XYZ file of N, CA and C in Angstrom:
825
model
N 1.020 -1.302 0.112
C -0.308 -0.120 -0.055
C 1.075 1.358 0.229
N 0.349 2.107 -0.686
C 1.441 3.137 -1.036
C 0.918 4.281 0.219
N 2.091 4.967 1.018
C 1.858 5.796 1.925
C 1.652 7.371 1.517
N 1.049 7.698 1.645
C 0.763 9.258 1.403
C 1.203 10.381 2.823
N 2.059 11.129 2.470
C 2.379 11.864 3.717
C 1.482 13.459 3.271
N 0.808 13.679 4.446
C 0.126 15.149 4.110
C 1.285 16.317 3.773
N 0.883 17.409 3.043
C 1.978 18.617 2.793
C 2.473 19.170 4.287
N 1.473 19.544 5.094
C 1.963 19.949 6.036
C 3.167 19.070 6.756
N 2.477 18.266 6.960
C 3.885 16.818 7.573
C 5.340 16.972 6.763
N 4.969 17.300 5.650
C 6.208 17.264 4.745
C 6.998 18.388 4.844
N 6.430 19.519 4.951
C 6.846 20.904 5.091
C 7.635 20.801 6.468
N 7.124 20.171 7.349
C 7.746 20.210 8.814
C 8.742 19.321 8.911
N 9.014 18.774 8.225
C 9.916 17.343 8.284
C 10.777 18.182 7.473
N 10.713 19.138 6.376
C 11.727 19.589 5.312
C 12.585 20.861 6.018
N 11.860 21.492 6.736
C 12.313 23.026 7.207
C 13.968 22.606 8.102
N 13.867 21.505 8.889
C 15.158 21.254 9.541
C 16.528 20.749 8.537
N 15.741 20.040 7.488
C 17.219 19.574 6.534
C 16.970 20.919 5.579
N 16.309 21.633 5.210
C 16.501 22.676 4.600
C 17.583 23.569 5.199
N 17.601 23.868 6.487
C 18.163 24.864 7.220
C 19.589 24.275 7.355
N 19.693 22.905 7.350
C 20.921 22.146 7.147
C 21.685 22.098 5.888
N 20.664 22.317 4.742
C 21.286 22.321 3.398
C 21.924 23.737 2.757
N 21.159 24.701 3.397
C 21.516 26.159 2.964
C 22.682 26.477 3.853
N 23.790 26.826 2.690
C 24.934 27.633 3.554
C 24.793 28.806 4.840
N 25.661 28.299 5.640
C 25.452 29.167 6.949
C 24.273 28.887 7.656
N 23.576 28.231 7.430
C 22.016 28.229 8.028
C 21.971 27.188 8.904
N 22.881 26.507 9.701
C 22.643 26.151 11.084
C 22.299 27.257 11.997
N 21.360 27.903 11.742
C 20.842 29.093 11.848
C 20.927 30.003 13.106
N 21.175 31.007 12.977
C 20.967 31.619 14.569
C 19.470 31.786 14.566
N 18.778 31.182 16.246
C 17.774 31.197 16.426
C 17.221 32.751 17.051
N 16.640 33.362 16.530
C 16.354 34.747 17.243
C 15.653 34.496 18.546
N 16.052 35.352 19.756
C 15.373 35.131 20.676
C 15.919 36.608 21.466
N 14.767 37.204 22.262
C 14.743 38.084 22.880
C 14.420 38.119 24.881
N 14.885 38.504 25.609
C 14.338 38.740 27.268
C 14.106 39.908 27.358
N 13.235 39.861 27.866
C 12.743 41.062 29.052
C 12.964 41.029 30.275
N 13.789 41.563 31.217
C 14.687 41.220 32.229
C 13.827 41.754 33.481
N 13.577 40.991 34.347
C 12.968 41.526 35.831
C 11.944 40.149 36.507
N 11.445 40.691 37.360
C 10.478 39.729 38.106
C 9.087 40.108 38.463
N 8.800 41.391 37.590
C 7.402 41.642 37.419
C 6.614 40.277 36.202
N 5.527 40.841 36.152
C 4.564 39.687 35.351
C 4.927 40.294 33.938
N 5.300 38.806 33.383
C 5.668 39.127 31.914
C 6.869 39.325 31.375
N 7.914 39.112 32.357
C 9.346 39.355 32.650
C 9.900 38.071 32.813
N 11.382 38.144 32.839
C 12.031 36.800 33.078
C 13.529 37.193 33.588
N 13.697 36.209 34.709
C 14.839 36.345 35.477
C 16.080 36.054 34.492
N 17.344 36.459 35.034
C 18.272 36.032 33.991
C 18.505 34.550 34.082
N 18.345 33.584 35.107
C 18.531 32.346 35.424
C 17.706 31.725 34.712
N 16.408 32.035 34.608
C 15.483 31.253 33.629
C 15.571 31.519 32.409
N 16.429 32.836 31.923
C 16.555 33.014 30.696
C 17.907 32.046 29.992
N 18.508 31.130 30.771
C 19.351 30.490 30.454
C 20.758 31.044 30.982
N 20.886 32.239 31.799
C 22.255 32.964 31.771
C 23.005 32.323 32.956
N 24.435 32.165 32.787
C 25.092 31.872 33.999
C 25.857 33.063 34.776
N 25.877 33.639 36.123
C 26.548 34.535 36.368
C 27.733 34.212 37.007
N 28.571 35.393 36.909
C 29.890 35.174 37.224
C 30.651 36.967 37.773
N 31.131 36.655 38.952
C 31.491 38.169 39.418
C 33.020 38.020 40.392
N 33.441 38.741 40.608
C 34.777 39.228 41.551
C 34.095 39.682 43.044
N 34.718 39.010 43.864
C 34.719 39.418 45.240
C 33.254 40.025 45.208
N 33.046 41.460 45.826
C 32.112 42.021 46.322
C 30.757 42.492 45.508
N 31.550 41.821 43.965
C 30.422 42.448 43.200
C 29.165 41.716 43.011
N 28.130 42.048 42.694
C 26.633 41.270 42.887
C 25.827 41.549 41.672
N 24.936 40.699 41.141
C 24.307 40.607 40.097
C 23.064 39.820 40.649
N 21.819 40.700 40.710
C 20.493 40.210 41.286
C 19.537 40.668 40.496
N 18.155 39.889 40.197
C 17.297 40.446 39.739
C 16.304 41.356 40.322
N 15.694 42.329 39.499
C 15.139 43.677 40.150
C 13.788 43.493 39.428
N 12.936 44.452 39.794
C 11.228 44.040 39.170
C 11.417 44.315 37.582
N 12.184 45.053 37.076
C 12.616 45.476 35.737
C 14.003 45.094 34.947
N 14.727 44.733 35.719
C 16.123 44.691 34.948
C 17.006 43.455 36.010
N 18.157 43.320 35.416
C 18.978 42.788 36.076
C 20.197 43.775 36.747
N 20.446 43.592 37.798
C 21.327 44.799 38.515
C 22.844 44.326 38.657
N 23.775 45.201 38.200
C 24.911 45.113 37.984
C 25.587 45.641 38.967
N 26.315 45.769 40.525
C 26.666 46.615 41.414
C 27.870 46.002 42.354
N 28.705 46.992 42.258
C 29.898 47.364 43.042
C 30.493 48.216 44.165
N 30.554 47.635 45.132
C 30.708 48.557 46.172
C 32.223 49.020 46.236
N 32.913 48.136 45.373
C 34.873 48.060 45.578
C 34.896 48.844 44.143
N 36.386 48.914 44.180
C 36.857 49.466 42.469
C 37.349 48.416 41.774
N 37.157 48.498 40.353
C 37.899 47.318 39.623
C 37.354 45.851 39.758
N 36.090 45.753 39.876
C 35.169 44.477 40.192
C 34.585 44.059 38.890
N 34.482 43.256 38.369
C 33.841 42.390 36.964
C 33.125 42.007 37.516
N 31.858 41.477 36.561
C 30.601 40.540 36.701
C 30.042 40.744 35.478
N 29.282 39.693 35.351
C 28.601 39.539 33.947
C 27.505 38.239 33.751
N 26.586 38.031 33.015
C 25.925 36.759 32.919
C 26.439 36.475 31.197
N 26.493 35.294 30.899
C 26.564 34.706 29.744
C 25.889 33.679 29.125
N 25.630 33.194 28.012
C 24.944 31.876 27.992
C 25.102 31.561 26.393
N 25.082 30.455 26.049
C 25.353 29.829 24.346
C 24.016 30.062 23.554
N 24.132 30.227 22.459
C 23.050 30.639 21.624
C 23.328 29.547 20.194
N 22.170 28.953 19.791
C 21.913 28.385 18.377
C 22.753 29.153 17.512
N 23.616 28.896 16.791
C 24.250 29.294 15.669
C 25.118 30.781 15.847
N 25.692 30.818 17.103
C 26.496 31.468 17.474
C 27.768 31.147 17.936
N 28.655 31.518 17.283
C 29.965 30.897 18.120
C 30.120 29.397 17.578
N 31.071 28.798 18.149
C 31.326 27.129 17.784
C 31.707 26.901 16.569
N 32.554 27.868 16.206
C 33.023 27.957 14.627
C 32.027 28.268 13.661
N 30.670 28.629 14.143
C 29.896 29.400 13.176
C 29.920 30.380 12.409
N 29.828 30.649 11.157
C 29.749 31.960 10.250
C 28.406 32.650 9.999
N 27.676 32.891 10.962
C 26.241 33.349 10.574
C 26.427 34.528 11.090
N 25.775 35.643 10.051
C 25.749 37.252 10.361
C 24.475 37.195 11.567
N 24.743 38.322 12.416
C 23.986 38.353 13.443
C 23.739 39.686 14.217
N 22.747 40.044 15.050
C 22.919 41.277 15.964
C 22.483 40.854 17.007
N 23.179 41.571 18.113
C 22.972 41.906 19.593
C 22.452 43.265 19.792
N 21.269 43.395 20.558
C 20.909 44.529 20.821
C 20.393 44.320 22.456
N 20.923 45.645 23.293
C 20.831 45.789 24.511
C 19.931 46.754 25.241
N 19.303 46.941 25.967
C 18.922 48.034 26.523
C 18.927 47.976 27.801
N 19.839 49.158 28.391
C 20.311 49.421 30.016
C 20.320 50.811 30.514
N 20.290 51.153 31.572
C 20.199 52.041 32.330
C 21.479 52.069 33.226
N 22.401 53.525 33.240
C 23.527 53.732 34.089
C 23.022 54.323 35.365
N 22.807 53.506 36.277
C 22.331 54.147 37.755
C 23.238 54.830 38.443
N 24.865 54.599 38.119
C 25.601 55.301 38.979
C 26.924 55.407 37.643
N 27.164 56.174 37.377
C 28.731 56.465 36.629
C 29.127 57.704 36.667
N 30.620 57.560 36.585
C 31.276 59.309 36.676
C 32.504 58.875 35.522
N 32.420 59.353 34.475
C 33.136 59.205 33.105
C 34.664 59.871 33.625
N 34.707 61.013 34.316
C 35.757 61.709 34.765
C 36.890 60.605 35.574
N 36.279 59.949 36.047
C 37.271 59.387 37.143
C 38.450 58.601 36.797
N 38.530 57.549 36.114
C 39.674 56.887 35.540
C 39.177 56.106 34.394
N 40.118 55.160 33.884
C 39.496 54.132 32.946
C 39.233 52.754 33.095
N 39.215 52.930 34.505
C 38.333 51.174 35.121
C 37.213 51.250 34.750
N 36.290 52.547 34.652
C 34.880 52.234 34.464
C 34.530 51.465 32.969
N 33.835 50.201 32.815
C 33.703 49.604 32.145
C 32.264 49.258 32.213
N 31.131 50.096 32.278
C 29.634 49.788 32.827
C 28.835 48.966 32.366
N 29.331 49.175 30.937
C 28.680 48.156 29.890
C 28.975 47.371 28.869
N 28.853 46.035 28.908
C 29.753 45.446 27.894
C 29.150 44.307 27.365
N 29.090 44.346 26.146
C 28.647 43.029 25.480
C 29.556 42.083 24.962
N 29.299 40.829 25.313
C 30.883 39.757 25.491
C 30.188 39.243 24.380
N 31.256 38.511 23.504
C 31.079 37.702 22.086
C 32.091 36.825 22.320
N 31.946 35.766 21.726
C 32.649 34.693 21.464
C 33.945 34.286 22.665
N 33.116 34.424 23.747
C 33.903 34.437 24.971
C 34.333 32.734 24.924
N 35.623 31.868 25.597
C 35.443 30.711 25.906
C 34.648 30.032 26.865
N 33.980 30.796 27.992
C 33.271 30.248 29.029
C 32.755 31.442 29.712
N 32.314 30.803 30.459
C 31.403 32.101 31.311
C 32.028 32.421 32.514
N 33.178 32.272 32.898
C 33.810 32.768 34.395
C 34.425 34.333 33.899
N 34.525 34.908 34.924
C 35.329 36.559 34.727
C 36.599 36.556 34.333
N 37.438 35.464 34.305
C 38.538 35.181 33.048
C 38.331 34.917 31.866
N 37.366 34.447 31.429
C 36.974 34.452 30.145
C 36.337 35.925 29.605
N 35.604 36.308 30.457
C 35.103 37.702 29.747
C 36.210 38.789 29.753
N 37.191 38.685 30.733
C 38.642 39.813 30.709
C 39.210 39.274 29.549
N 39.395 37.885 29.044
C 40.762 37.641 28.554
C 40.800 37.102 26.968
N 39.177 36.601 26.691
C 38.760 35.772 25.623
C 37.522 36.430 24.727
N 37.480 36.324 23.329
C 36.840 36.863 22.387
C 36.528 38.181 22.217
N 35.376 38.866 22.105
C 35.301 39.973 21.677
C 34.455 41.095 22.398
N 34.908 41.872 22.822
C 33.856 43.025 23.908
C 33.670 44.189 23.284
N 32.587 44.705 23.417
C 31.927 45.992 22.844
C 31.699 46.690 24.273
N 32.345 47.825 24.497
C 32.266 48.429 25.736
C 31.910 50.025 26.018
N 31.153 50.247 26.996
C 31.358 51.619 26.900
C 32.280 52.033 28.235
N 33.364 52.973 27.902
C 34.530 52.839 28.908
C 34.381 54.367 29.161
N 35.013 54.878 30.266
C 35.713 55.998 30.963
C 37.145 56.057 29.799
N 37.738 57.165 29.362
C 38.758 57.388 29.296
C 39.702 57.902 30.159
N 39.407 58.169 31.253
C 40.223 58.514 32.459
C 41.225 59.742 32.483
N 40.203 60.535 31.633
C 40.526 62.202 31.776
C 40.089 62.999 32.607
N 40.549 64.249 32.885
C 39.607 65.260 33.914
C 38.710 65.893 33.744
N 37.932 65.261 32.639
C 36.598 66.271 31.970
C 35.640 65.477 32.107
N 34.303 66.003 31.963
C 33.250 65.200 32.109
C 32.760 64.527 30.622
N 33.693 64.661 29.451
C 33.215 64.245 28.500
C 34.143 63.241 28.048
N 34.463 62.411 28.883
C 36.094 61.248 28.831
C 35.177 59.964 28.355
N 34.294 59.741 27.877
C 33.610 58.555 27.632
C 33.597 58.203 26.218
N 34.021 56.869 25.787
C 34.064 56.012 24.529
C 33.586 54.953 24.257
N 32.825 54.547 23.139
C 32.318 53.217 22.723
C 33.735 52.608 21.904
N 33.935 51.409 22.404
C 34.953 50.543 22.131
C 34.904 49.255 21.754
N 35.665 48.535 20.813
C 35.862 47.462 20.568
C 36.877 46.714 20.957
N 36.914 45.783 21.436
C 38.172 45.392 21.895
C 38.301 44.113 21.673
N 39.520 43.409 21.088
C 40.146 41.943 21.290
C 40.458 41.403 22.109
N 40.404 39.954 22.327
C 40.807 39.590 23.655
C 40.358 39.692 24.935
N 38.856 40.169 24.851
C 38.208 40.172 25.953
C 38.005 41.754 26.432
N 37.453 41.831 27.529
C 36.976 43.287 28.062
C 38.211 43.929 28.515
N 39.371 43.186 28.882
C 40.731 43.568 29.561
C 41.813 43.559 28.047
N 41.045 43.462 26.974
C 42.260 43.249 25.750
C 42.504 44.444 25.010
N 42.992 44.482 23.681
C 43.426 45.333 22.857
C 42.299 46.196 22.482
N 42.501 47.547 22.450
C 41.510 48.387 21.689
C 41.371 48.279 20.228
N 40.480 47.945 19.707
C 40.796 47.884 18.071
C 39.875 49.243 17.414
N 39.007 49.783 18.017
C 38.442 51.012 17.601
C 37.626 51.483 18.456
N 37.704 52.881 18.622
C 37.111 53.688 19.311
C 36.446 55.009 18.933
N 35.246 55.330 19.262
C 34.825 56.927 19.186
C 34.571 57.354 20.675
N 34.732 58.566 20.370
C 34.559 59.385 21.753
C 32.764 59.687 21.712
N 32.247 59.928 23.279
C 31.078 60.387 23.223
C 30.873 61.764 23.175
N 29.940 62.692 22.683
C 30.131 63.919 22.366
C 29.569 64.961 23.519
N 29.169 64.093 24.727
C 28.525 64.894 25.383
C 28.774 64.218 26.831
N 28.219 65.061 27.847
C 28.229 64.563 29.369
C 27.450 63.349 29.562
N 27.842 62.614 30.597
C 27.147 61.308 30.734
C 26.851 61.543 32.060
N 27.132 62.719 33.302
C 27.223 62.761 34.164
C 25.717 62.777 34.779
N 24.457 62.777 34.089
C 22.999 63.109 34.842
C 22.871 61.329 34.524
N 22.355 61.016 35.751
C 21.552 59.554 36.095
C 20.279 59.544 36.638
N 19.459 58.788 36.381
C 19.723 57.503 35.442
C 19.487 57.940 33.898
N 20.650 57.917 32.878
C 21.022 57.619 31.608
C 20.481 56.438 31.115
N 19.581 56.235 29.773
C 19.112 54.881 29.705
C 19.781 54.983 28.082
N 20.146 53.728 27.815
C 20.898 53.627 26.496
C 20.537 52.219 25.961
N 20.720 52.224 24.153
C 20.730 51.212 23.858
C 22.083 50.841 23.214
N 22.697 49.696 23.171
C 23.872 49.229 22.711
C 23.461 47.634 21.703
N 23.768 48.162 20.568
C 23.766 46.991 19.633
C 25.047 47.127 18.880
N 25.163 45.603 18.592
C 26.092 44.827 17.851
C 25.909 44.438 16.624
N 26.834 44.840 15.508
C 26.326 43.910 14.305
C 27.626 43.134 14.132
N 27.528 41.855 13.549
C 28.537 40.902 13.357
C 28.334 40.211 12.000
N 29.440 40.453 11.010
C 29.010 39.975 9.655
C 30.444 39.203 9.081
N 30.292 38.563 8.177
C 31.675 37.392 7.881
C 31.458 37.557 6.120
N 32.917 37.460 5.765
C 32.993 37.692 4.087
C 34.375 37.104 3.760
N 34.276 36.799 2.883
C 35.514 36.210 2.420
C 35.853 34.943 2.949
N 36.917 34.213 3.098
C 36.911 33.177 3.714
C 37.347 32.962 5.277
N 37.528 34.489 5.625
C 37.916 34.423 7.304
C 38.150 35.649 7.743
N 37.028 36.479 7.049
C 37.007 37.805 7.592
C 35.702 38.228 8.190
N 35.916 39.362 9.406
C 34.683 39.297 9.860
C 35.034 40.878 10.384
N 33.410 41.703 10.466
C 33.406 42.946 10.580
C 32.263 43.126 11.824
N 32.963 43.889 12.979
C 31.954 44.146 14.063
C 31.864 45.550 13.988
N 30.671 46.114 14.105
C 29.792 47.348 13.920
C 29.093 47.289 15.197
N 29.424 48.697 16.095
C 28.467 48.733 17.267
C 27.869 50.268 16.989
N 26.792 50.539 17.760
C 26.116 51.839 18.014
C 25.506 51.922 19.403
N 25.736 53.098 20.139
C 25.139 53.342 21.162
C 24.519 54.585 21.380
N 23.191 54.504 21.638
C 22.359 55.619 21.603
C 21.731 55.648 23.239
N 21.811 57.277 23.177
C 21.250 57.489 24.453
C 19.845 57.954 24.334
N 18.928 57.028 24.741
C 17.594 56.720 24.510
C 16.740 58.324 24.932
N 17.200 59.082 25.983
C 16.602 60.454 26.296
C 16.438 61.440 25.193
N 17.679 61.246 24.401
C 18.009 62.431 23.396
C 18.245 62.031 22.229
N 18.348 60.656 21.890
C 18.684 60.238 20.503
C 19.833 60.417 20.289
N 20.740 60.503 21.115
C 22.142 60.740 20.388
C 23.088 59.473 20.128
N 23.552 59.232 19.037
C 24.096 58.053 18.658
C 25.668 58.316 18.462
N 26.477 57.020 19.041
C 28.075 57.235 18.446
C 28.064 55.839 17.967
N 28.954 55.556 16.777
C 29.117 54.340 16.278
C 30.991 53.650 16.379
N 31.069 52.733 16.197
C 32.466 51.996 15.966
C 32.257 50.927 15.240
N 33.314 50.779 14.521
C 33.488 49.502 13.642
C 34.865 49.168 13.532
N 34.882 47.508 13.176
C 36.315 46.972 12.870
C 36.191 46.193 12.294
N 37.344 46.146 11.062
C 37.386 44.725 10.228
C 38.323 44.106 10.800
N 37.988 42.712 11.060
C 39.120 41.750 11.407
C 39.494 40.572 10.159
N 40.569 41.593 9.515
C 40.812 40.800 8.186
C 41.784 39.311 8.469
N 41.075 38.319 7.936
C 41.874 37.003 7.775
C 41.792 36.587 9.630
N 41.099 36.896 10.141
C 41.330 36.722 11.627
C 39.769 35.875 12.233
N 38.736 35.977 11.496
C 37.558 35.516 11.982
C 37.577 34.094 13.173
N 38.555 33.140 12.537
C 38.565 31.928 13.143
C 39.555 31.870 14.477
N 40.080 33.240 14.705
C 40.824 33.383 16.110
C 39.848 33.575 17.155
N 38.580 33.957 16.880
C 37.651 34.359 17.870
C 36.368 33.450 17.904
N 36.058 33.113 16.966
C 34.826 32.433 16.878
C 34.307 31.131 17.280
N 35.766 30.587 17.482
C 35.759 29.306 18.521
C 34.592 29.498 19.475
N 35.097 30.351 20.335
C 34.397 30.957 21.474
C 32.875 30.645 21.148
N 32.015 30.193 22.144
C 30.584 30.217 22.103
C 29.680 31.114 23.392
N 30.329 31.747 24.008
C 29.625 32.369 25.238
C 29.539 33.548 24.791
N 28.191 34.249 24.822
C 27.788 35.897 24.726
C 26.682 36.078 26.168
N 27.383 37.645 26.303
C 26.331 38.313 27.193
C 26.607 39.572 27.729
N 26.494 39.959 28.896
C 26.752 41.140 29.025
C 27.238 41.374 30.590
N 27.707 42.625 30.631
C 28.248 42.672 32.138
C 28.869 43.951 32.237
N 29.853 44.228 33.353
C 30.753 45.335 33.514
C 31.674 45.179 34.166
N 32.817 46.235 34.303
C 33.552 46.329 35.444
C 33.713 47.842 35.918
N 33.113 47.850 37.181
C 32.469 48.916 38.042
C 33.461 49.442 38.891
N 33.208 50.910 39.457
C 34.122 51.592 40.352
C 33.352 51.944 41.318
N 33.879 52.802 42.661
C 33.129 53.340 43.600
C 33.178 54.510 43.730
N 32.372 55.119 44.193
C 32.859 56.705 44.587
C 32.723 57.105 45.760
N 32.970 57.849 46.339
C 33.169 58.593 47.979
C 31.805 58.230 48.501
N 30.758 58.602 47.723
C 29.363 58.420 48.255
C 28.517 57.401 47.819
N 28.879 56.590 46.839
C 27.924 55.677 46.251
C 28.686 54.508 45.611
N 27.919 53.682 44.932
C 28.424 52.473 44.471
C 28.220 52.348 42.760
N 29.032 51.548 42.114
C 28.864 51.568 40.955
C 27.445 50.452 40.470
N 26.882 51.134 39.339
C 25.422 50.072 39.154
C 25.019 50.519 37.789
N 24.585 49.498 37.444
C 24.233 49.412 35.864
C 23.024 48.516 35.718
N 21.859 48.762 35.054
C 20.672 47.780 35.494
C 20.430 47.437 33.800
N 20.711 46.529 33.238
C 20.233 45.722 32.001
C 18.998 45.104 31.795
N 17.959 46.106 31.009
C 16.586 45.603 30.801
C 16.412 44.869 29.995
N 17.214 44.527 28.843
C 16.802 43.887 27.921
C 18.039 43.247 27.094
N 17.825 42.147 26.201
C 19.128 41.476 25.770
C 18.378 40.767 24.511
N 18.879 41.044 23.142
C 17.984 40.132 21.923
C 19.187 39.759 21.076
N 18.841 38.611 20.161
C 20.052 38.029 19.046
C 18.866 38.086 18.138
N 19.310 38.796 17.134
C 18.643 38.940 15.941
C 19.589 38.526 14.532
N 18.742 37.341 13.884
C 19.755 36.951 12.658
C 19.980 37.920 11.466
N 20.893 37.509 10.637
C 20.821 38.599 9.853
C 19.386 38.480 8.791
N 18.898 39.665 8.510
C 17.734 39.628 7.393
C 17.845 39.082 6.639
N 18.792 38.958 5.664
C 18.884 38.020 4.765
C 18.998 36.665 4.822
N 19.286 36.189 5.856
C 19.385 35.089 6.157
C 17.791 34.458 6.385
N 17.144 34.869 7.034
C 15.632 34.904 7.200
C 14.995 35.113 6.035
N 15.267 35.955 5.170
C 14.458 35.857 3.857
C 14.754 35.011 3.004
N 16.082 34.503 2.962
C 16.543 32.866 2.045
C 15.511 31.914 2.459
N 15.477 31.771 3.907
C 14.646 30.729 4.526
C 13.418 30.738 4.135
N 13.005 32.175 3.801
C 11.165 32.138 3.345
C 11.210 31.744 1.983
N 12.124 32.247 1.243
C 12.331 31.761 -0.333
C 12.295 30.695 -0.701
N 13.164 29.697 0.300
C 13.452 28.401 -0.188
C 11.828 27.963 0.410
N 11.529 28.025 1.397
C 10.180 27.484 1.914
C 9.022 27.792 0.930
N 9.035 28.943 0.395
C 8.153 29.276 -0.568
C 7.906 28.599 -1.537
N 9.361 28.200 -2.105
C 9.483 27.211 -3.393
C 9.137 25.782 -3.539
N 9.377 25.360 -1.945
C 9.114 24.205 -1.470
C 7.434 23.828 -1.757
N 6.873 25.106 -1.429
C 5.161 25.060 -1.329
C 4.869 24.945 -2.477
N 5.604 25.848 -3.341
C 4.868 25.734 -4.737
C 5.191 24.110 -5.656
N 6.614 23.784 -5.079
C 6.346 22.808 -5.722
C 5.930 21.411 -5.553
N 5.174 21.453 -3.914
C 4.185 20.686 -3.420
C 2.659 20.829 -4.180
N 2.436 21.844 -4.381
C 1.032 22.195 -4.933
C 1.380 21.557 -6.470
N 2.342 22.087 -6.945
C 2.510 21.381 -8.709
C 2.216 20.014 -8.555
N 2.767 19.399 -7.776
C 3.024 17.792 -7.513
C 1.402 17.583 -7.290
């Protein structure tokens, strides 16, 4: 007896095969987290992130955010996790976008302030991995004696690594709380090239600065790492603790990748109808 497979079942069966067959499409799975303990939000642990921090640095869930706080100088903490299609030697274009609030920050203190960092391609979830592996895109004090001493930086070799590109902030960040969006786009080209582009926007007045670096013939140096996340290296003042509030974190596949999936699935449906 001939077995007839329904079209919908065939389509469901074909999607994984299609994703595996198309180049670079063991694809990035889009995911978005709105952090907090309030109804409709999610804690960082429930979102699959692992926390790591130094000494007195604390990472706690708040009603509308994840709070990173340090009552001591030069302390690092962050949350990371793995994502389907990112790292592990995959070459999939993607975007990471975050929204956060600077609860306490002084741009003119010294260059140890790194209150907001997106970690990419880190080797693991430890502080050492955040410090010394992968690529970090950070908001950082430049350590000068004026109030405009902040820059957006792209670093290789982790948050304490080498600065590959930076753009100075054009105005003061001394007003608190300031809310920001930090976005990073990663794209691959050639046989082993990678471009990392970042944009930092202060949401209250829509001021944006950008930075970008072309990693020529060196993508393989970084993309073996498979941990991605957010954190910071914080300072304290005479009357305050360093504090950053992470509100959201999202991973978005390259739109062209999703379009290619749609085109291929559409072709599959047309083929099935013709049969």
